[in-house]
Amino acid sequence: MPANDIFDLEAAAASLPNLPAPVHRQRPEALERRLGDARLRFISDGAMSLPFRALGPEVSAEVLADAFGFPTPPVLGRGDLTALLIEIGSDLVLIDAGGGHAWQEGAGHLMAHLAANSVAPESVTALVLTHLHPDHAWGALTPTGDPAFPNARVIVGAQEAKFWSEPGLEVIVRPAFRPTVIGAAHVLTRLAERLVKLREGDAVAPGLHILDTPGHSPGHISLLLETSSGPDLIITGDAVVNDQISFSHPDWAFGFDSDAPTAILSRRRLLEMAADGGHLMTGYHWSWPGLGHAERTGAAFRFVPSA
């Protein structure tokens, strides 16, 4: 992909670190579910501020009122940040690491919330980063730059690691986007000895496999958890970024997608896979806890939260 494509579409991200912290309730409690032999725990890293205009160029007051019930839609919305902890046999897999201490004020609570649920960082055997944007990856390091999960192998998409490791990348991007580039490269460098680069179909743990879903970032990955009984689970990361707009308008470009046409294909792939296969779905920024099903409604979909 031409280098400037991602930076033109991601330009709005420059304002995010300076947005006011969203008003939200901290969620130190974990939501627990069992799927077959897997134990799932949804654990909050906090919440982020998100300009509603990022949800699509066609977003209007009417669309927002219909999707979210706002009588007067605000400029800023709140996006939950929810990591997923999966226990399968002897594996303890964490999906995404939160924004860490240096990102938005509303984020960076994952470590405290893990502790509140008696989960020691040393017990995590695998950390999967769906992509290397700050809100998913910066929490992989402590404030001193050490691995936050010292015994975990760190899994990223092969194309994602290649893109953010490109020499001189920070020089050709817009100045406001340089912290994202530098931060991604820093994570990769500090975790290089434990880095595992995977592709479509590769296994993270028994029953947990990689799905290549590029577009939101060049090497974004999602995951499929196949269960011994009950529905399978699709873990979308940011390939399906919102539990309302991304379902009802899957062909709208999300403002932070690096390659909008490819992101739309990835989004539709996951939604169709879930709706046709009866799979559960979860998304990192969906309304807490972000677990449910996709139902077809004509050419679009509807999110049905799980009870």
Coordinates of C-alpha atoms in Angstrom, one line a residue:
M1 CA 0.0 0.0 0.0
P2 CA 1.3 3.5 -0.7
A3 CA 2.7 4.8 2.5
N4 CA 0.7 8.0 2.6
D5 CA -2.7 6.2 2.4
I6 CA -2.6 5.2 6.0
F7 CA -1.5 8.6 7.2
D8 CA -4.2 10.6 5.3
L9 CA -6.9 8.4 6.7
E10 CA -5.5 8.3 10.2
A11 CA -4.9 12.1 10.4
A12 CA -7.8 12.6 12.8
A13 CA -6.0 10.4 15.4
A14 CA -3.7 13.4 16.0
S15 CA -6.3 15.1 18.2
L16 CA -7.2 12.0 20.3
P17 CA -4.5 12.3 23.0
N18 CA -5.7 15.9 23.8
L19 CA -9.4 15.1 24.0
P20 CA -11.0 15.4 27.5
A21 CA -11.3 12.1 29.3
P22 CA -14.7 10.5 28.9
V23 CA -17.1 10.2 31.8
H24 CA -17.4 6.6 32.6
R25 CA -17.6 4.1 35.4
Q26 CA -14.5 2.1 36.1
R27 CA -15.1 -1.6 35.9
P28 CA -12.7 -3.4 38.1
E29 CA -15.0 -6.4 38.1
A30 CA -14.5 -9.0 35.3
L31 CA -17.4 -10.5 33.4
E32 CA -16.9 -14.3 33.2
R33 CA -18.3 -16.7 30.6
R34 CA -17.5 -20.3 29.7
L35 CA -17.5 -21.6 26.2
G36 CA -16.8 -25.3 26.0
D37 CA -13.5 -25.9 27.7
A38 CA -12.5 -22.3 27.6
R39 CA -12.9 -19.8 30.5
L40 CA -13.4 -16.2 29.3
R41 CA -12.9 -13.1 31.4
F42 CA -13.7 -9.6 30.0
I43 CA -11.5 -7.1 31.8
S44 CA -11.7 -3.3 31.3
D45 CA -8.7 -1.0 30.5
G46 CA -11.0 2.0 30.9
A47 CA -12.5 4.0 28.1
M48 CA -11.4 6.4 25.4
S49 CA -12.7 9.6 23.9
L50 CA -13.9 9.1 20.3
P51 CA -15.1 11.8 17.9
F52 CA -18.4 10.5 16.4
R53 CA -17.4 11.8 13.0
A54 CA -14.8 9.0 12.9
L55 CA -17.6 6.4 12.7
G56 CA -18.2 7.2 9.0
P57 CA -18.5 10.2 6.7
E58 CA -22.3 9.7 6.5
V59 CA -22.8 10.0 10.2
S60 CA -25.7 12.4 11.0
A61 CA -27.7 13.5 14.0
E62 CA -30.5 11.1 12.8
V63 CA -28.1 8.1 12.5
L64 CA -26.6 8.8 15.9
A65 CA -30.1 9.2 17.5
D66 CA -31.2 5.9 15.9
A67 CA -28.1 4.0 16.9
F68 CA -27.4 5.4 20.4
G69 CA -30.6 7.2 21.4
F70 CA -29.1 10.7 21.7
P71 CA -31.7 13.4 21.5
T72 CA -28.9 15.8 20.8
P73 CA -25.8 13.9 19.6
P74 CA -22.6 15.1 21.3
V75 CA -19.3 15.7 19.4
L76 CA -17.5 13.1 21.5
G77 CA -18.4 9.6 22.4
R78 CA -17.0 7.0 24.6
G79 CA -15.4 3.8 23.4
D80 CA -14.9 1.1 26.0
L81 CA -11.5 -0.6 26.1
T82 CA -12.0 -4.3 26.9
A83 CA -9.3 -6.9 27.0
L84 CA -10.2 -10.6 26.9
L85 CA -8.5 -13.2 29.0
I86 CA -8.9 -16.8 27.7
E87 CA -7.9 -19.8 29.8
I88 CA -7.6 -23.0 27.8
G89 CA -6.0 -25.9 29.5
S90 CA -2.6 -24.7 30.6
D91 CA -2.7 -21.6 28.4
L92 CA -3.7 -18.2 29.7
V93 CA -4.1 -15.9 26.7
L94 CA -4.6 -12.1 26.9
I95 CA -6.1 -10.4 23.8
D96 CA -4.7 -6.9 23.7
A97 CA -2.9 -5.0 26.4
G98 CA -4.7 -1.6 26.7
G99 CA -3.3 1.9 26.4
G100 CA -0.8 1.8 29.3
H101 CA 0.2 4.8 31.3
A102 CA 1.1 7.2 28.6
W103 CA -2.0 7.3 26.4
Q104 CA -5.4 8.9 27.1
E105 CA -6.4 9.7 30.7
G106 CA -9.4 7.4 30.7
A107 CA -7.2 4.3 29.8
G108 CA -4.4 2.4 31.4
H109 CA -6.4 0.5 34.1
L110 CA -5.9 -3.0 32.8
M111 CA -3.1 -4.0 35.2
A112 CA -5.0 -2.8 38.3
H113 CA -8.1 -4.6 37.1
L114 CA -6.2 -7.8 36.5
A115 CA -4.9 -7.5 40.1
A116 CA -8.4 -6.9 41.4
N117 CA -9.4 -10.2 39.8
S118 CA -6.3 -12.1 41.2
V119 CA -4.6 -12.4 37.9
A120 CA -0.8 -12.0 38.1
P121 CA 0.9 -10.6 35.0
E122 CA 3.4 -13.5 35.3
S123 CA 0.6 -16.0 34.8
V124 CA -0.2 -14.9 31.3
T125 CA 1.4 -17.3 28.8
A126 CA 0.5 -15.5 25.6
L127 CA -0.3 -11.9 24.8
V128 CA -2.0 -11.4 21.4
L129 CA -1.9 -7.8 20.0
T130 CA -4.5 -7.6 17.3
H131 CA -2.6 -4.5 16.0
L132 CA -0.1 -2.0 17.2
H133 CA -2.2 1.1 17.7
P134 CA -1.6 2.8 21.1
D135 CA -4.9 1.7 22.8
H136 CA -4.1 -1.9 22.1
A137 CA -0.4 -2.2 22.4
W138 CA 1.2 0.4 24.6
G139 CA 0.1 -1.5 27.8
A140 CA 2.4 -4.3 26.7
L141 CA 5.2 -2.4 28.4
T142 CA 5.6 -1.1 31.9
P143 CA 6.4 2.6 32.5
T144 CA 10.1 1.6 32.6
G145 CA 9.9 -0.1 29.2
D146 CA 10.0 -3.7 30.5
P147 CA 7.5 -6.4 29.4
A148 CA 4.3 -6.0 31.3
F149 CA 3.7 -9.8 31.0
P150 CA 7.2 -11.2 31.6
N151 CA 6.5 -14.8 30.9
A152 CA 4.2 -14.4 27.8
R153 CA 5.1 -14.9 24.2
V154 CA 3.9 -11.9 22.3
I155 CA 1.9 -12.7 19.1
V156 CA 1.3 -10.2 16.3
G157 CA 0.4 -10.5 12.7
A158 CA 3.4 -11.0 10.5
Q159 CA 2.4 -8.1 8.2
E160 CA 1.7 -5.8 11.1
A161 CA 5.2 -6.4 12.5
K162 CA 6.7 -5.8 9.1
F163 CA 4.9 -2.5 8.5
W164 CA 5.7 -0.8 11.9
S165 CA 9.3 -2.0 11.7
E166 CA 9.9 -0.3 8.4
P167 CA 13.1 1.9 8.8
G168 CA 12.4 5.6 8.5
L169 CA 8.6 5.2 8.7
E170 CA 8.4 8.0 11.4
V171 CA 10.1 10.4 9.0
I172 CA 7.5 10.2 6.2
V173 CA 4.4 10.5 8.4
R174 CA 2.6 13.6 9.5
P175 CA 4.3 15.0 12.6
A176 CA 1.2 14.4 14.8
F177 CA 1.2 10.7 13.9
R178 CA 4.8 10.2 14.7
P179 CA 4.2 9.1 18.4
T180 CA 2.0 6.3 17.1
V181 CA 4.7 5.1 14.8
I182 CA 7.5 5.5 17.4
G183 CA 5.4 3.8 20.0
A184 CA 4.7 0.8 17.8
A185 CA 8.3 0.4 16.9
H186 CA 9.3 0.7 20.6
V187 CA 6.9 -2.1 21.6
L188 CA 8.3 -4.3 18.9
T189 CA 11.9 -3.6 19.8
R190 CA 11.4 -4.1 23.5
L191 CA 9.6 -7.3 23.0
A192 CA 11.7 -8.6 20.2
E193 CA 13.0 -11.7 22.1
R194 CA 9.5 -13.0 22.8
L195 CA 7.8 -11.9 19.6
V196 CA 5.9 -14.5 17.5
K197 CA 4.6 -13.5 14.1
L198 CA 1.6 -15.5 12.9
R199 CA -0.7 -15.6 9.9
E200 CA -4.1 -16.9 8.9
G201 CA -4.9 -20.3 10.4
D202 CA -1.9 -20.4 12.8
A203 CA -2.8 -21.6 16.3
V204 CA -2.3 -19.5 19.4
A205 CA -3.6 -22.2 21.8
P206 CA -5.7 -25.3 21.3
G207 CA -8.8 -24.2 19.5
L208 CA -7.7 -20.5 19.2
H209 CA -6.6 -19.5 15.7
I210 CA -5.6 -16.4 13.8
L211 CA -7.8 -14.7 11.2
D212 CA -6.1 -12.2 8.9
T213 CA -8.3 -9.1 8.9
P214 CA -6.2 -6.3 7.4
G215 CA -7.5 -2.8 6.7
H216 CA -7.9 -1.1 10.1
S217 CA -4.1 -1.5 10.2
P218 CA -2.0 -3.1 7.6
G219 CA -1.6 -6.4 9.4
H220 CA -4.6 -6.4 11.8
I221 CA -5.6 -9.9 13.1
S222 CA -8.7 -11.2 14.6
L223 CA -9.2 -14.6 16.2
L224 CA -11.5 -17.6 16.1
L225 CA -12.1 -19.6 19.3
E226 CA -13.5 -23.0 18.3
T227 CA -15.3 -24.6 21.2
S228 CA -16.1 -28.3 22.0
S229 CA -19.7 -27.4 22.7
G230 CA -21.8 -24.3 22.1
P231 CA -21.1 -21.5 19.7
D232 CA -17.6 -20.5 18.5
L233 CA -16.4 -17.0 19.3
I234 CA -15.0 -14.4 16.8
I235 CA -12.7 -11.9 18.5
T236 CA -12.7 -8.9 16.1
G237 CA -10.3 -6.4 17.7
D238 CA -10.9 -3.3 15.7
A239 CA -12.0 -5.0 12.4
V240 CA -15.6 -4.4 13.6
V241 CA -15.0 -1.3 15.7
N242 CA -18.5 -0.4 16.9
D243 CA -21.5 -2.6 18.0
Q244 CA -24.0 -0.3 16.4
I245 CA -22.6 1.6 13.3
S246 CA -20.3 -1.2 12.1
F247 CA -23.2 -3.6 12.1
S248 CA -25.9 -1.4 10.6
H249 CA -23.5 0.3 8.1
P250 CA -20.7 -2.2 7.5
D251 CA -19.7 -0.5 4.3
W252 CA -18.9 2.9 5.9
A253 CA -15.3 3.8 6.2
F254 CA -14.1 4.1 9.8
G255 CA -12.0 7.2 10.2
F256 CA -9.0 5.4 11.6
D257 CA -8.9 2.6 9.1
S258 CA -5.6 2.6 7.2
D259 CA -7.1 1.1 4.0
A260 CA -10.8 1.6 4.0
P261 CA -11.8 -0.7 1.1
T262 CA -9.8 -3.6 2.6
A263 CA -11.1 -2.9 6.1
I264 CA -14.7 -3.0 4.7
L265 CA -14.0 -6.5 3.2
S266 CA -12.6 -7.7 6.5
R267 CA -15.5 -6.3 8.4
R268 CA -18.0 -8.0 6.2
R269 CA -16.1 -11.2 6.3
L270 CA -16.4 -11.4 10.1
L271 CA -20.0 -10.3 10.2
E272 CA -21.1 -12.8 7.6
M273 CA -19.1 -15.5 9.2
A274 CA -20.8 -14.8 12.6
A275 CA -24.3 -14.4 11.2
D276 CA -24.2 -17.5 9.0
G277 CA -22.4 -19.7 11.4
G278 CA -24.2 -18.7 14.6
H279 CA -21.0 -17.6 16.2
L280 CA -20.7 -15.3 19.2
M281 CA -18.7 -12.1 18.6
T282 CA -16.8 -9.6 20.7
G283 CA -15.1 -6.3 20.0
Y284 CA -12.6 -4.3 21.9
H285 CA -14.5 -1.0 21.8
W286 CA -18.0 -2.3 22.0
S287 CA -20.3 -1.3 24.8
W288 CA -19.4 -3.3 27.9
P289 CA -19.0 -6.2 27.9
G290 CA -19.2 -6.4 24.2
L291 CA -20.4 -10.0 23.6
G292 CA -23.3 -11.0 21.4
H293 CA -24.4 -12.3 18.0
A294 CA -24.8 -10.8 14.5
E295 CA -28.2 -11.0 12.7
R296 CA -28.7 -10.2 9.1
T297 CA -31.0 -7.3 8.3
G298 CA -31.1 -7.1 4.5
A299 CA -27.6 -6.1 3.3
A300 CA -26.6 -5.1 6.8
F301 CA -26.6 -6.6 10.3
R302 CA -27.9 -6.1 13.8
F303 CA -25.9 -6.7 17.0
V304 CA -27.8 -8.8 19.6
P305 CA -26.1 -8.7 23.0
S306 CA -25.6 -12.0 24.8
A307 CA -27.6 -12.4 28.0

